[in-house]
């Protein structure tokens, strides 16, 4: 699984998983989708790629 | 006959205590248009608001969920029904599925034992129905998992006396001097009914233990033993103390507001529209949404197609994206809005059939 990190300068706007660009996950540690994403990254089953807009 | 007035401070306010469960009678169902068949292994399938089916351990049984509007315990009561559509009579050790509600830790505070700050005794009650071709009585497992401090679990079998027959249940879960609830916006407790579980998911009945992902006992019936077995429930209540008080049937908007803290769905039926400003034909439109209530966390937004109208266009489709999401609202940009004029104000409507969703579920 790959996630895209959408940036506005130094600010993270949202994360979106590859294939679901209209599902926007905020950089909030209380958001469970964000928590699951970071768990996947930590487990090595997902990566995050930065996108500058 | 003389009437004696009673002073208000003489009334017994312990009756009908606060329910920490939201939407215990399933009157709010914002996801009603979603497919609810073939519910399988995965991170969770939400049904009526705040209630989700979660399966783990490569669970092979499948379920169909529905919010029933007839056949409830009384009159037009709504109830949640989970019927087995793919059976698993001999589940693997770690297979399991359950229907549960995640309770925000701050909402668990009424259950705190004020003498030691740990988990006090609390009572779970409601109306339950189950059907099977096996001989009754059969057991349905009530399951509680706590998440803060030392995570704990409690499984209690409820005896169901007859098939497809509503019955009341009341289970008092004793105090636990090990477990605790944080006072924050994270998950404090998950509570609900097991649909089935393998041998590795068995706990000791009516005993607090450290969390091990257990959801049944050795005596719990396997409700995935055959297709068309089902469990249904309504009026689910969790309250402090050792006895149950009546279920309060809230008005719809009160329950909806509580549910909106975790999930908001805008549809064209809700008549959503926003004001916006055209940034340029290439950058699209800037706008935003306010949430009905403060959400539990900054929500994940799922954006459907919008239609933007300014004075120079009859309406062009645009794909929204989050700019910044917070507890009270989200700002968004709407790309691909060519045909609009830079600097014009505009109206943004949700395109027919599309939805916008904000989710801060536990």
CSV table of N, CA and C in Angstrom, one decimal, chain B residues 96-260:
chain,number,residue,atom,x,y,z
B,96,UNK,N,-13.1,-14.9,14.5
B,96,UNK,CA,-14.1,-14.2,15.4
B,96,UNK,C,-14.8,-13.1,14.6
B,97,UNK,N,-16.0,-12.8,15.0
B,97,UNK,CA,-16.7,-11.6,14.6
B,97,UNK,C,-17.6,-11.2,15.7
B,98,UNK,N,-17.8,-9.9,15.8
B,98,UNK,CA,-18.7,-9.4,16.8
B,98,UNK,C,-19.3,-8.0,16.3
B,99,UNK,N,-20.4,-7.7,16.9
B,99,UNK,CA,-21.0,-6.4,16.6
B,99,UNK,C,-20.9,-5.6,17.8
B,100,UNK,N,-20.3,-4.4,17.7
B,100,UNK,CA,-20.0,-3.6,18.9
B,100,UNK,C,-20.0,-2.1,18.6
B,101,UNK,N,-20.0,-1.4,19.7
B,101,UNK,CA,-19.9,0.1,19.7
B,101,UNK,C,-18.6,0.5,20.4
B,102,UNK,N,-17.8,1.4,19.8
B,102,UNK,CA,-16.7,1.9,20.4
B,102,UNK,C,-17.1,3.2,21.2
B,103,UNK,N,-16.8,3.2,22.5
B,103,UNK,CA,-17.2,4.3,23.4
B,103,UNK,C,-16.0,5.2,23.6
B,104,UNK,N,-16.2,6.5,23.4
B,104,UNK,CA,-15.1,7.4,23.6
B,104,UNK,C,-14.8,7.4,25.1
B,105,UNK,N,-13.5,7.5,25.4
B,105,UNK,CA,-13.1,7.4,26.8
B,105,UNK,C,-13.7,8.4,27.7
B,106,UNK,N,-13.9,9.6,27.2
B,106,UNK,CA,-14.5,10.7,28.1
B,106,UNK,C,-16.0,10.3,28.4
B,107,UNK,N,-16.6,9.6,27.5
B,107,UNK,CA,-18.0,9.2,27.8
B,107,UNK,C,-18.1,8.0,28.7
B,108,UNK,N,-16.9,7.4,29.0
B,108,UNK,CA,-16.9,6.3,30.0
B,108,UNK,C,-16.7,6.8,31.4
B,109,UNK,N,-16.6,8.1,31.6
B,109,UNK,CA,-16.3,8.6,33.0
B,109,UNK,C,-17.4,8.3,34.0
B,110,UNK,N,-18.7,8.2,33.6
B,110,UNK,CA,-19.7,7.8,34.6
B,110,UNK,C,-19.5,6.4,35.2
B,111,UNK,N,-18.7,5.6,34.5
B,111,UNK,CA,-18.4,4.2,35.0
B,111,UNK,C,-17.2,4.1,35.9
B,112,UNK,N,-16.5,5.3,36.1
B,112,UNK,CA,-15.3,5.2,37.0
B,112,UNK,C,-15.8,5.1,38.5
B,113,UNK,N,-15.1,4.2,39.2
B,113,UNK,CA,-15.3,4.0,40.6
B,113,UNK,C,-14.6,5.2,41.3
B,114,UNK,N,-15.4,6.0,41.9
B,114,UNK,CA,-14.8,7.3,42.5
B,114,UNK,C,-13.9,7.0,43.7
B,115,UNK,N,-14.0,5.7,44.3
B,115,UNK,CA,-13.2,5.4,45.4
B,115,UNK,C,-11.7,5.1,45.0
B,116,UNK,N,-11.5,4.7,43.8
B,116,UNK,CA,-10.1,4.3,43.4
B,116,UNK,C,-9.8,4.8,42.0
B,117,UNK,N,-10.7,5.4,41.3
B,117,UNK,CA,-10.4,5.8,39.9
B,117,UNK,C,-10.3,4.7,38.9
B,118,UNK,N,-10.7,3.5,39.3
B,118,UNK,CA,-10.7,2.3,38.4
B,118,UNK,C,-12.1,2.1,37.8
B,119,UNK,N,-12.3,1.0,37.2
B,119,UNK,CA,-13.6,0.7,36.6
B,119,UNK,C,-14.6,0.3,37.7
B,120,UNK,N,-15.7,1.0,37.8
B,120,UNK,CA,-16.7,0.7,38.8
B,120,UNK,C,-17.7,-0.3,38.2
B,121,UNK,N,-18.6,-0.9,39.0
B,121,UNK,CA,-19.6,-1.8,38.5
B,121,UNK,C,-20.5,-1.0,37.6
B,122,UNK,N,-20.9,-1.7,36.5
B,122,UNK,CA,-21.9,-1.1,35.6
B,122,UNK,C,-22.8,-2.2,35.0
B,123,UNK,N,-23.9,-1.7,34.5
B,123,UNK,CA,-25.0,-2.7,34.1
B,123,UNK,C,-25.3,-2.4,32.6
B,124,UNK,N,-25.4,-3.5,31.9
B,124,UNK,CA,-25.7,-3.5,30.5
B,124,UNK,C,-27.1,-4.2,30.3
B,125,UNK,N,-28.0,-3.5,29.6
B,125,UNK,CA,-29.3,-4.0,29.5
B,125,UNK,C,-29.9,-3.7,28.1
B,126,UNK,N,-31.0,-4.4,27.8
B,126,UNK,CA,-31.6,-4.1,26.4
B,126,UNK,C,-32.5,-5.3,26.1
B,127,UNK,N,-32.8,-5.3,24.8
B,127,UNK,CA,-33.7,-6.3,24.2
B,127,UNK,C,-32.9,-7.1,23.2
B,128,UNK,N,-33.1,-8.4,23.3
B,128,UNK,CA,-32.3,-9.3,22.5
B,128,UNK,C,-33.2,-10.4,21.8
B,129,UNK,N,-32.8,-10.7,20.6
B,129,UNK,CA,-33.5,-11.8,19.9
B,129,UNK,C,-32.4,-12.6,19.2
B,130,UNK,N,-32.6,-13.9,19.1
B,130,UNK,CA,-31.7,-14.8,18.4
B,130,UNK,C,-32.4,-16.0,17.8
B,131,UNK,N,-32.0,-16.5,16.7
B,131,UNK,CA,-32.7,-17.6,16.1
B,131,UNK,C,-31.7,-18.7,15.6
B,132,UNK,N,-32.0,-19.9,15.8
B,132,UNK,CA,-31.2,-21.0,15.4
B,132,UNK,C,-32.1,-22.3,15.3
B,133,UNK,N,-31.6,-23.2,14.5
B,133,UNK,CA,-32.4,-24.5,14.5
B,133,UNK,C,-31.9,-25.4,15.6
B,134,UNK,N,-30.8,-25.0,16.4
B,134,UNK,CA,-30.3,-25.8,17.5
B,134,UNK,C,-31.3,-25.7,18.6
B,135,UNK,N,-31.2,-26.6,19.6
B,135,UNK,CA,-32.2,-26.6,20.7
B,135,UNK,C,-31.8,-25.5,21.7
B,136,UNK,N,-32.9,-24.8,22.1
B,136,UNK,CA,-32.7,-23.8,23.1
B,136,UNK,C,-32.9,-24.3,24.5
B,137,UNK,N,-32.3,-23.7,25.5
B,137,UNK,CA,-31.7,-22.4,25.5
B,137,UNK,C,-30.3,-22.4,24.9
B,138,UNK,N,-29.9,-21.3,24.3
B,138,UNK,CA,-28.5,-21.1,23.8
B,138,UNK,C,-27.9,-19.8,24.4
B,139,UNK,N,-26.6,-19.7,24.3
B,139,UNK,CA,-25.9,-18.6,24.9
B,139,UNK,C,-25.5,-17.6,23.9
B,140,UNK,N,-25.7,-16.3,24.2
B,140,UNK,CA,-25.2,-15.2,23.4
B,140,UNK,C,-24.2,-14.5,24.3
B,141,UNK,N,-23.0,-14.2,23.8
B,141,UNK,CA,-21.9,-13.6,24.7
B,141,UNK,C,-21.9,-12.1,24.5
B,142,UNK,N,-22.1,-11.5,25.7
B,142,UNK,CA,-21.9,-10.0,25.8
B,142,UNK,C,-20.4,-9.8,26.1
B,143,UNK,N,-19.8,-8.9,25.3
B,143,UNK,CA,-18.4,-8.7,25.4
B,143,UNK,C,-18.0,-7.3,25.6
B,144,UNK,N,-17.1,-7.0,26.6
B,144,UNK,CA,-16.6,-5.7,26.8
B,144,UNK,C,-15.1,-5.7,26.8
B,145,UNK,N,-14.5,-4.9,26.0
B,145,UNK,CA,-13.0,-4.7,26.0
B,145,UNK,C,-12.7,-3.3,26.3
B,146,UNK,N,-11.8,-3.1,27.3
B,146,UNK,CA,-11.4,-1.7,27.6
B,146,UNK,C,-10.0,-1.5,27.0
B,147,UNK,N,-9.7,-0.2,26.8
B,147,UNK,CA,-8.5,0.1,26.0
B,147,UNK,C,-7.5,0.9,26.7
B,148,UNK,N,-7.8,1.6,27.8
B,148,UNK,CA,-6.8,2.4,28.5
B,148,UNK,C,-6.1,1.7,29.6
B,149,UNK,N,-4.9,2.2,29.9
B,149,UNK,CA,-4.1,1.6,31.0
B,149,UNK,C,-3.8,0.2,30.7
B,150,UNK,N,-4.1,-0.7,31.7
B,150,UNK,CA,-4.0,-2.1,31.4
B,150,UNK,C,-5.3,-2.5,30.7
B,151,UNK,N,-5.3,-2.8,29.4
B,151,UNK,CA,-6.5,-3.2,28.7
B,151,UNK,C,-7.1,-4.5,29.3
B,152,UNK,N,-8.4,-4.5,29.4
B,152,UNK,CA,-9.1,-5.6,30.1
B,152,UNK,C,-10.2,-6.1,29.2
B,153,UNK,N,-10.7,-7.3,29.5
B,153,UNK,CA,-11.8,-7.9,28.8
B,153,UNK,C,-12.8,-8.6,29.8
B,154,UNK,N,-14.0,-8.6,29.4
B,154,UNK,CA,-15.0,-9.3,30.2
B,154,UNK,C,-16.1,-9.9,29.2
B,155,UNK,N,-16.3,-11.2,29.4
B,155,UNK,CA,-17.3,-11.9,28.6
B,155,UNK,C,-18.4,-12.5,29.5
B,156,UNK,N,-19.6,-12.3,29.1
B,156,UNK,CA,-20.7,-12.8,29.9
B,156,UNK,C,-21.8,-13.4,29.0
B,157,UNK,N,-22.0,-14.7,29.3
B,157,UNK,CA,-23.0,-15.4,28.5
B,157,UNK,C,-24.4,-15.1,28.9
B,158,UNK,N,-25.3,-14.7,28.0
B,158,UNK,CA,-26.7,-14.5,28.2
B,158,UNK,C,-27.5,-15.7,27.7
B,159,UNK,N,-28.3,-16.2,28.5
B,159,UNK,CA,-29.1,-17.4,28.1
B,159,UNK,C,-30.3,-16.9,27.3
B,160,UNK,N,-30.4,-17.4,26.1
B,160,UNK,CA,-31.6,-17.1,25.3
B,160,UNK,C,-32.5,-18.3,25.4
B,161,UNK,N,-33.7,-18.1,25.7
B,161,UNK,CA,-34.6,-19.2,26.1
B,161,UNK,C,-35.4,-19.8,24.9
B,162,UNK,N,-35.6,-19.0,23.9
B,162,UNK,CA,-36.4,-19.5,22.8
B,162,UNK,C,-36.0,-18.8,21.5
B,163,UNK,N,-36.1,-19.5,20.4
B,163,UNK,CA,-35.7,-19.0,19.1
B,163,UNK,C,-36.7,-17.9,18.6
B,164,UNK,N,-36.1,-16.9,18.0
B,164,UNK,CA,-36.8,-15.8,17.4
B,164,UNK,C,-37.9,-15.2,18.3
B,165,UNK,N,-37.5,-15.0,19.5
B,165,UNK,CA,-38.4,-14.5,20.5
B,165,UNK,C,-37.7,-13.4,21.3
B,166,UNK,N,-38.3,-12.2,21.4
B,166,UNK,CA,-37.6,-11.1,22.1
B,166,UNK,C,-37.6,-11.4,23.6
B,167,UNK,N,-36.5,-11.1,24.2
B,167,UNK,CA,-36.4,-11.1,25.6
B,167,UNK,C,-35.5,-10.0,26.1
B,168,UNK,N,-35.8,-9.6,27.4
B,168,UNK,CA,-35.0,-8.5,28.0
B,168,UNK,C,-33.7,-9.2,28.5
B,169,UNK,N,-32.6,-8.4,28.6
B,169,UNK,CA,-31.4,-8.9,29.3
B,169,UNK,C,-30.9,-7.8,30.2
B,170,UNK,N,-30.2,-8.3,31.2
B,170,UNK,CA,-29.6,-7.4,32.1
B,170,UNK,C,-28.4,-8.0,32.7
B,171,UNK,N,-27.2,-7.5,32.5
B,171,UNK,CA,-26.0,-8.0,33.0
B,171,UNK,C,-25.2,-7.0,33.8
B,172,UNK,N,-24.9,-7.3,35.0
B,172,UNK,CA,-24.1,-6.4,35.8
B,172,UNK,C,-22.7,-6.8,35.8
B,173,UNK,N,-21.8,-6.0,35.4
B,173,UNK,CA,-20.4,-6.3,35.3
B,173,UNK,C,-19.7,-5.7,36.5
B,174,UNK,N,-19.1,-6.5,37.3
B,174,UNK,CA,-18.5,-6.0,38.6
B,174,UNK,C,-17.4,-5.0,38.4
B,175,UNK,N,-17.1,-4.3,39.5
B,175,UNK,CA,-16.0,-3.4,39.5
B,175,UNK,C,-14.7,-4.2,39.2
B,176,UNK,N,-13.7,-3.4,38.6
B,176,UNK,CA,-12.4,-4.0,38.3
B,176,UNK,C,-11.3,-3.1,38.8
B,177,UNK,N,-10.5,-3.5,39.7
B,177,UNK,CA,-9.5,-2.7,40.3
B,177,UNK,C,-8.3,-2.6,39.4
B,178,UNK,N,-8.2,-3.2,38.3
B,178,UNK,CA,-7.1,-3.2,37.4
B,178,UNK,C,-7.3,-2.2,36.3
B,179,UNK,N,-8.5,-2.3,35.7
B,179,UNK,CA,-8.7,-1.5,34.5
B,179,UNK,C,-9.1,0.0,34.8
B,180,UNK,N,-9.0,0.8,33.8
B,180,UNK,CA,-9.3,2.2,34.0
B,180,UNK,C,-9.7,2.9,32.7
B,181,UNK,N,-10.2,4.1,32.8
B,181,UNK,CA,-10.6,4.8,31.6
B,181,UNK,C,-9.9,6.1,31.6
B,182,UNK,N,-9.2,6.5,30.5
B,182,UNK,CA,-8.7,7.8,30.4
B,182,UNK,C,-9.8,8.8,30.2
B,183,UNK,N,-9.5,10.0,30.4
B,183,UNK,CA,-10.6,11.0,30.2
B,183,UNK,C,-10.2,11.8,28.9
B,184,UNK,N,-10.2,11.2,27.8
B,184,UNK,CA,-9.8,11.8,26.6
B,184,UNK,C,-10.7,11.4,25.4
B,185,UNK,N,-10.3,11.7,24.2
B,185,UNK,CA,-11.2,11.5,23.0
B,185,UNK,C,-10.8,10.1,22.3
B,186,UNK,N,-10.0,9.4,22.9
B,186,UNK,CA,-9.6,8.1,22.4
B,186,UNK,C,-10.7,7.0,22.7
B,187,UNK,N,-10.4,5.8,22.3
B,187,UNK,CA,-11.4,4.7,22.6
B,187,UNK,C,-11.2,4.3,24.0
B,188,UNK,N,-12.3,4.3,24.8
B,188,UNK,CA,-12.3,3.8,26.2
B,188,UNK,C,-12.7,2.4,26.3
B,189,UNK,N,-13.8,2.0,25.6
B,189,UNK,CA,-14.3,0.7,25.7
B,189,UNK,C,-15.0,0.3,24.4
B,190,UNK,N,-14.9,-1.0,24.0
B,190,UNK,CA,-15.7,-1.5,22.9
B,190,UNK,C,-16.6,-2.5,23.6
B,191,UNK,N,-17.9,-2.5,23.2
B,191,UNK,CA,-18.9,-3.4,23.9
B,191,UNK,C,-19.9,-3.8,22.9
B,192,UNK,N,-20.3,-5.1,23.0
B,192,UNK,CA,-21.4,-5.6,22.1
B,192,UNK,C,-21.5,-7.1,22.2
B,193,UNK,N,-22.0,-7.7,21.1
B,193,UNK,CA,-22.2,-9.2,21.2
B,193,UNK,C,-21.3,-9.9,20.2
B,194,UNK,N,-20.9,-11.1,20.6
B,194,UNK,CA,-20.1,-11.9,19.7
B,194,UNK,C,-21.0,-12.6,18.8
B,195,UNK,N,-20.6,-12.7,17.5
B,195,UNK,CA,-21.3,-13.5,16.5
B,195,UNK,C,-20.8,-15.0,16.5
B,196,UNK,N,-19.5,-15.1,16.6
B,196,UNK,CA,-18.8,-16.4,16.8
B,196,UNK,C,-17.4,-16.2,17.1
B,197,UNK,N,-16.8,-17.2,17.6
B,197,UNK,CA,-15.3,-17.2,17.9
B,197,UNK,C,-14.8,-18.6,18.0
B,198,UNK,N,-13.5,-18.8,17.6
B,198,UNK,CA,-12.9,-20.1,17.7
B,198,UNK,C,-12.3,-20.4,19.1
B,199,UNK,N,-11.7,-21.5,19.2
B,199,UNK,CA,-11.2,-22.0,20.5
B,199,UNK,C,-10.2,-21.0,21.1
B,200,UNK,N,-9.5,-20.3,20.3
B,200,UNK,CA,-8.5,-19.4,20.8
B,200,UNK,C,-9.1,-18.0,21.3
B,201,UNK,N,-10.4,-17.9,21.1
B,201,UNK,CA,-11.1,-16.7,21.5
B,201,UNK,C,-12.0,-16.9,22.8
B,202,UNK,N,-11.7,-18.0,23.5
B,202,UNK,CA,-12.6,-18.3,24.6
B,202,UNK,C,-12.0,-17.7,25.9
B,203,UNK,N,-12.9,-17.0,26.7
B,203,UNK,CA,-12.6,-16.5,28.0
B,203,UNK,C,-13.3,-17.2,29.0
B,204,UNK,N,-13.0,-17.0,30.3
B,204,UNK,CA,-13.8,-17.5,31.4
B,204,UNK,C,-15.0,-16.7,31.6
B,205,UNK,N,-16.1,-17.3,31.7
B,205,UNK,CA,-17.4,-16.6,31.8
B,205,UNK,C,-17.4,-15.7,33.1
B,206,UNK,N,-17.9,-14.4,32.9
B,206,UNK,CA,-18.1,-13.5,34.0
B,206,UNK,C,-16.8,-13.2,34.8
B,207,UNK,N,-15.7,-13.0,34.1
B,207,UNK,CA,-14.5,-12.8,34.8
B,207,UNK,C,-13.6,-11.7,34.1
B,208,UNK,N,-13.3,-10.7,34.9
B,208,UNK,CA,-12.4,-9.7,34.3
B,208,UNK,C,-11.0,-10.4,34.1
B,209,UNK,N,-10.4,-10.1,33.0
B,209,UNK,CA,-9.0,-10.6,32.7
B,209,UNK,C,-8.3,-9.6,31.8
B,210,UNK,N,-7.0,-9.6,31.8
B,210,UNK,CA,-6.3,-8.8,30.8
B,210,UNK,C,-6.7,-9.1,29.4
B,211,UNK,N,-6.8,-8.0,28.6
B,211,UNK,CA,-7.2,-8.2,27.2
B,211,UNK,C,-6.4,-9.2,26.4
B,212,UNK,N,-7.2,-10.1,25.8
B,212,UNK,CA,-6.5,-11.1,25.0
B,212,UNK,C,-7.4,-11.3,23.7
B,213,UNK,N,-8.2,-10.4,23.4
B,213,UNK,CA,-9.0,-10.5,22.2
B,213,UNK,C,-10.1,-11.6,22.2
B,214,UNK,N,-10.5,-12.0,23.4
B,214,UNK,CA,-11.5,-13.1,23.5
B,214,UNK,C,-12.9,-12.5,23.5
B,215,UNK,N,-13.8,-13.3,22.9
B,215,UNK,CA,-15.2,-12.8,22.7
B,215,UNK,C,-16.3,-13.8,23.0
B,216,UNK,N,-15.9,-15.0,23.4
B,216,UNK,CA,-16.9,-16.1,23.7
B,216,UNK,C,-16.4,-16.9,24.9
B,217,UNK,N,-17.2,-17.8,25.4
B,217,UNK,CA,-16.8,-18.7,26.4
B,217,UNK,C,-16.9,-20.1,25.7
B,218,UNK,N,-16.6,-21.1,26.5
B,218,UNK,CA,-16.7,-22.5,26.0
B,218,UNK,C,-18.1,-22.9,25.8
B,219,UNK,N,-19.0,-22.1,26.4
B,219,UNK,CA,-20.5,-22.5,26.4
B,219,UNK,C,-21.3,-21.6,25.4
B,220,UNK,N,-20.6,-20.6,24.8
B,220,UNK,CA,-21.4,-19.7,23.9
B,220,UNK,C,-21.7,-20.5,22.6
B,221,UNK,N,-22.9,-20.2,22.2
B,221,UNK,CA,-23.4,-20.8,20.9
B,221,UNK,C,-22.6,-20.2,19.8
B,222,UNK,N,-22.3,-21.0,18.8
B,222,UNK,CA,-21.7,-20.5,17.5
B,222,UNK,C,-22.9,-20.0,16.6
B,223,UNK,N,-23.1,-18.7,16.5
B,223,UNK,CA,-24.2,-18.2,15.7
B,223,UNK,C,-23.9,-18.2,14.2
B,224,UNK,N,-22.7,-18.7,13.9
B,224,UNK,CA,-22.4,-19.0,12.5
B,224,UNK,C,-22.4,-20.5,12.1
B,225,UNK,N,-23.0,-21.2,13.0
B,225,UNK,CA,-23.1,-22.7,12.8
B,225,UNK,C,-23.9,-23.1,11.6
B,226,UNK,N,-24.8,-22.3,11.2
B,226,UNK,CA,-25.6,-22.6,10.0
B,226,UNK,C,-26.2,-21.3,9.4
B,227,UNK,N,-26.4,-21.3,8.1
B,227,UNK,CA,-26.9,-20.1,7.5
B,227,UNK,C,-28.3,-19.8,8.1
B,228,UNK,N,-28.7,-18.5,8.1
B,228,UNK,CA,-30.0,-18.0,8.6
B,228,UNK,C,-30.1,-18.0,10.1
B,229,UNK,N,-29.0,-18.4,10.8
B,229,UNK,CA,-29.0,-18.1,12.3
B,229,UNK,C,-28.8,-16.6,12.4
B,230,UNK,N,-29.4,-16.0,13.4
B,230,UNK,CA,-29.2,-14.5,13.5
B,230,UNK,C,-29.3,-14.1,15.0
B,231,UNK,N,-28.7,-12.9,15.2
B,231,UNK,CA,-28.8,-12.1,16.4
B,231,UNK,C,-29.3,-10.8,16.1
B,232,UNK,N,-30.3,-10.3,17.0
B,232,UNK,CA,-30.8,-8.9,16.8
B,232,UNK,C,-30.9,-8.3,18.2
B,233,UNK,N,-30.8,-7.0,18.2
B,233,UNK,CA,-30.9,-6.3,19.5
B,233,UNK,C,-31.3,-4.8,19.3
B,234,UNK,N,-31.9,-4.3,20.4
B,234,UNK,CA,-32.2,-2.9,20.5
B,234,UNK,C,-32.3,-2.4,21.9
B,235,UNK,N,-32.5,-1.1,22.1
B,235,UNK,CA,-32.5,-0.5,23.5
B,235,UNK,C,-31.3,-0.9,24.3
B,236,UNK,N,-30.2,-0.9,23.7
B,236,UNK,CA,-28.9,-1.3,24.3
B,236,UNK,C,-28.5,-0.1,25.2
B,237,UNK,N,-28.2,-0.5,26.5
B,237,UNK,CA,-27.9,0.6,27.5
B,237,UNK,C,-26.8,0.1,28.4
B,238,UNK,N,-25.9,1.0,28.6
B,238,UNK,CA,-24.8,0.8,29.6
B,238,UNK,C,-24.8,2.0,30.6
B,239,UNK,N,-24.9,1.6,31.9
B,239,UNK,CA,-25.0,2.7,32.9
B,239,UNK,C,-24.3,2.2,34.1
B,240,UNK,N,-23.9,3.2,35.0
B,240,UNK,CA,-23.1,2.8,36.2
B,240,UNK,C,-24.1,2.2,37.2
B,241,UNK,N,-23.5,1.3,38.1
B,241,UNK,CA,-24.3,0.7,39.1
B,241,UNK,C,-24.6,-0.7,38.8
B,242,UNK,N,-25.4,-1.3,39.8
B,242,UNK,CA,-25.7,-2.7,39.7
B,242,UNK,C,-27.1,-3.1,39.3
B,243,UNK,N,-27.8,-2.1,38.8
B,243,UNK,CA,-29.1,-2.4,38.2
B,243,UNK,C,-29.5,-1.6,37.0
B,244,UNK,N,-30.3,-2.1,36.2
B,244,UNK,CA,-30.7,-1.4,35.0
B,244,UNK,C,-31.9,-0.4,35.2
B,245,UNK,N,-31.8,0.7,34.6
B,245,UNK,CA,-33.0,1.6,34.6
B,245,UNK,C,-33.5,1.6,33.2
B,246,UNK,N,-34.6,2.3,33.0
B,246,UNK,CA,-35.3,2.2,31.7
B,246,UNK,C,-34.5,2.8,30.6
B,247,UNK,N,-34.7,2.4,29.4
B,247,UNK,CA,-34.1,2.9,28.2
B,247,UNK,C,-34.8,4.2,27.8
B,248,UNK,N,-34.1,5.3,27.7
B,248,UNK,CA,-34.7,6.5,27.3
B,248,UNK,C,-34.7,6.7,25.8
B,249,UNK,N,-35.9,6.8,25.2
B,249,UNK,CA,-36.0,7.0,23.8
B,249,UNK,C,-35.9,8.4,23.5
B,250,UNK,N,-34.7,8.8,23.1
B,250,UNK,CA,-34.4,10.2,22.7
B,250,UNK,C,-35.1,10.6,21.5
B,251,UNK,N,-35.3,11.9,21.3
B,251,UNK,CA,-35.8,12.4,20.0
B,251,UNK,C,-34.7,12.3,19.0
B,252,UNK,N,-35.0,12.2,17.7
B,252,UNK,CA,-34.1,11.9,16.6
B,252,UNK,C,-32.9,12.9,16.6
B,253,UNK,N,-33.2,14.2,16.7
B,253,UNK,CA,-32.2,15.1,16.5
B,253,UNK,C,-31.1,15.1,17.6
B,254,UNK,N,-31.6,14.7,18.8
B,254,UNK,CA,-30.6,14.6,19.9
B,254,UNK,C,-29.6,13.4,19.6
B,255,UNK,N,-30.2,12.3,19.2
B,255,UNK,CA,-29.3,11.2,18.9
B,255,UNK,C,-28.4,11.4,17.7
B,256,UNK,N,-29.0,12.1,16.7
B,256,UNK,CA,-28.3,12.4,15.5
B,256,UNK,C,-27.1,13.3,15.8
B,257,UNK,N,-27.3,14.3,16.7
B,257,UNK,CA,-26.2,15.2,17.1
B,257,UNK,C,-25.1,14.4,17.7
B,258,UNK,N,-25.4,13.5,18.6
B,258,UNK,CA,-24.4,12.6,19.2
B,258,UNK,C,-23.6,11.8,18.2
B,259,UNK,N,-24.4,11.3,17.2
B,259,UNK,CA,-23.7,10.5,16.2
B,259,UNK,C,-22.8,11.4,15.3
B,260,UNK,N,-23.2,12.6,15.1
B,260,UNK,CA,-22.5,13.5,14.2
B,260,UNK,C,-21.1,13.8,14.8
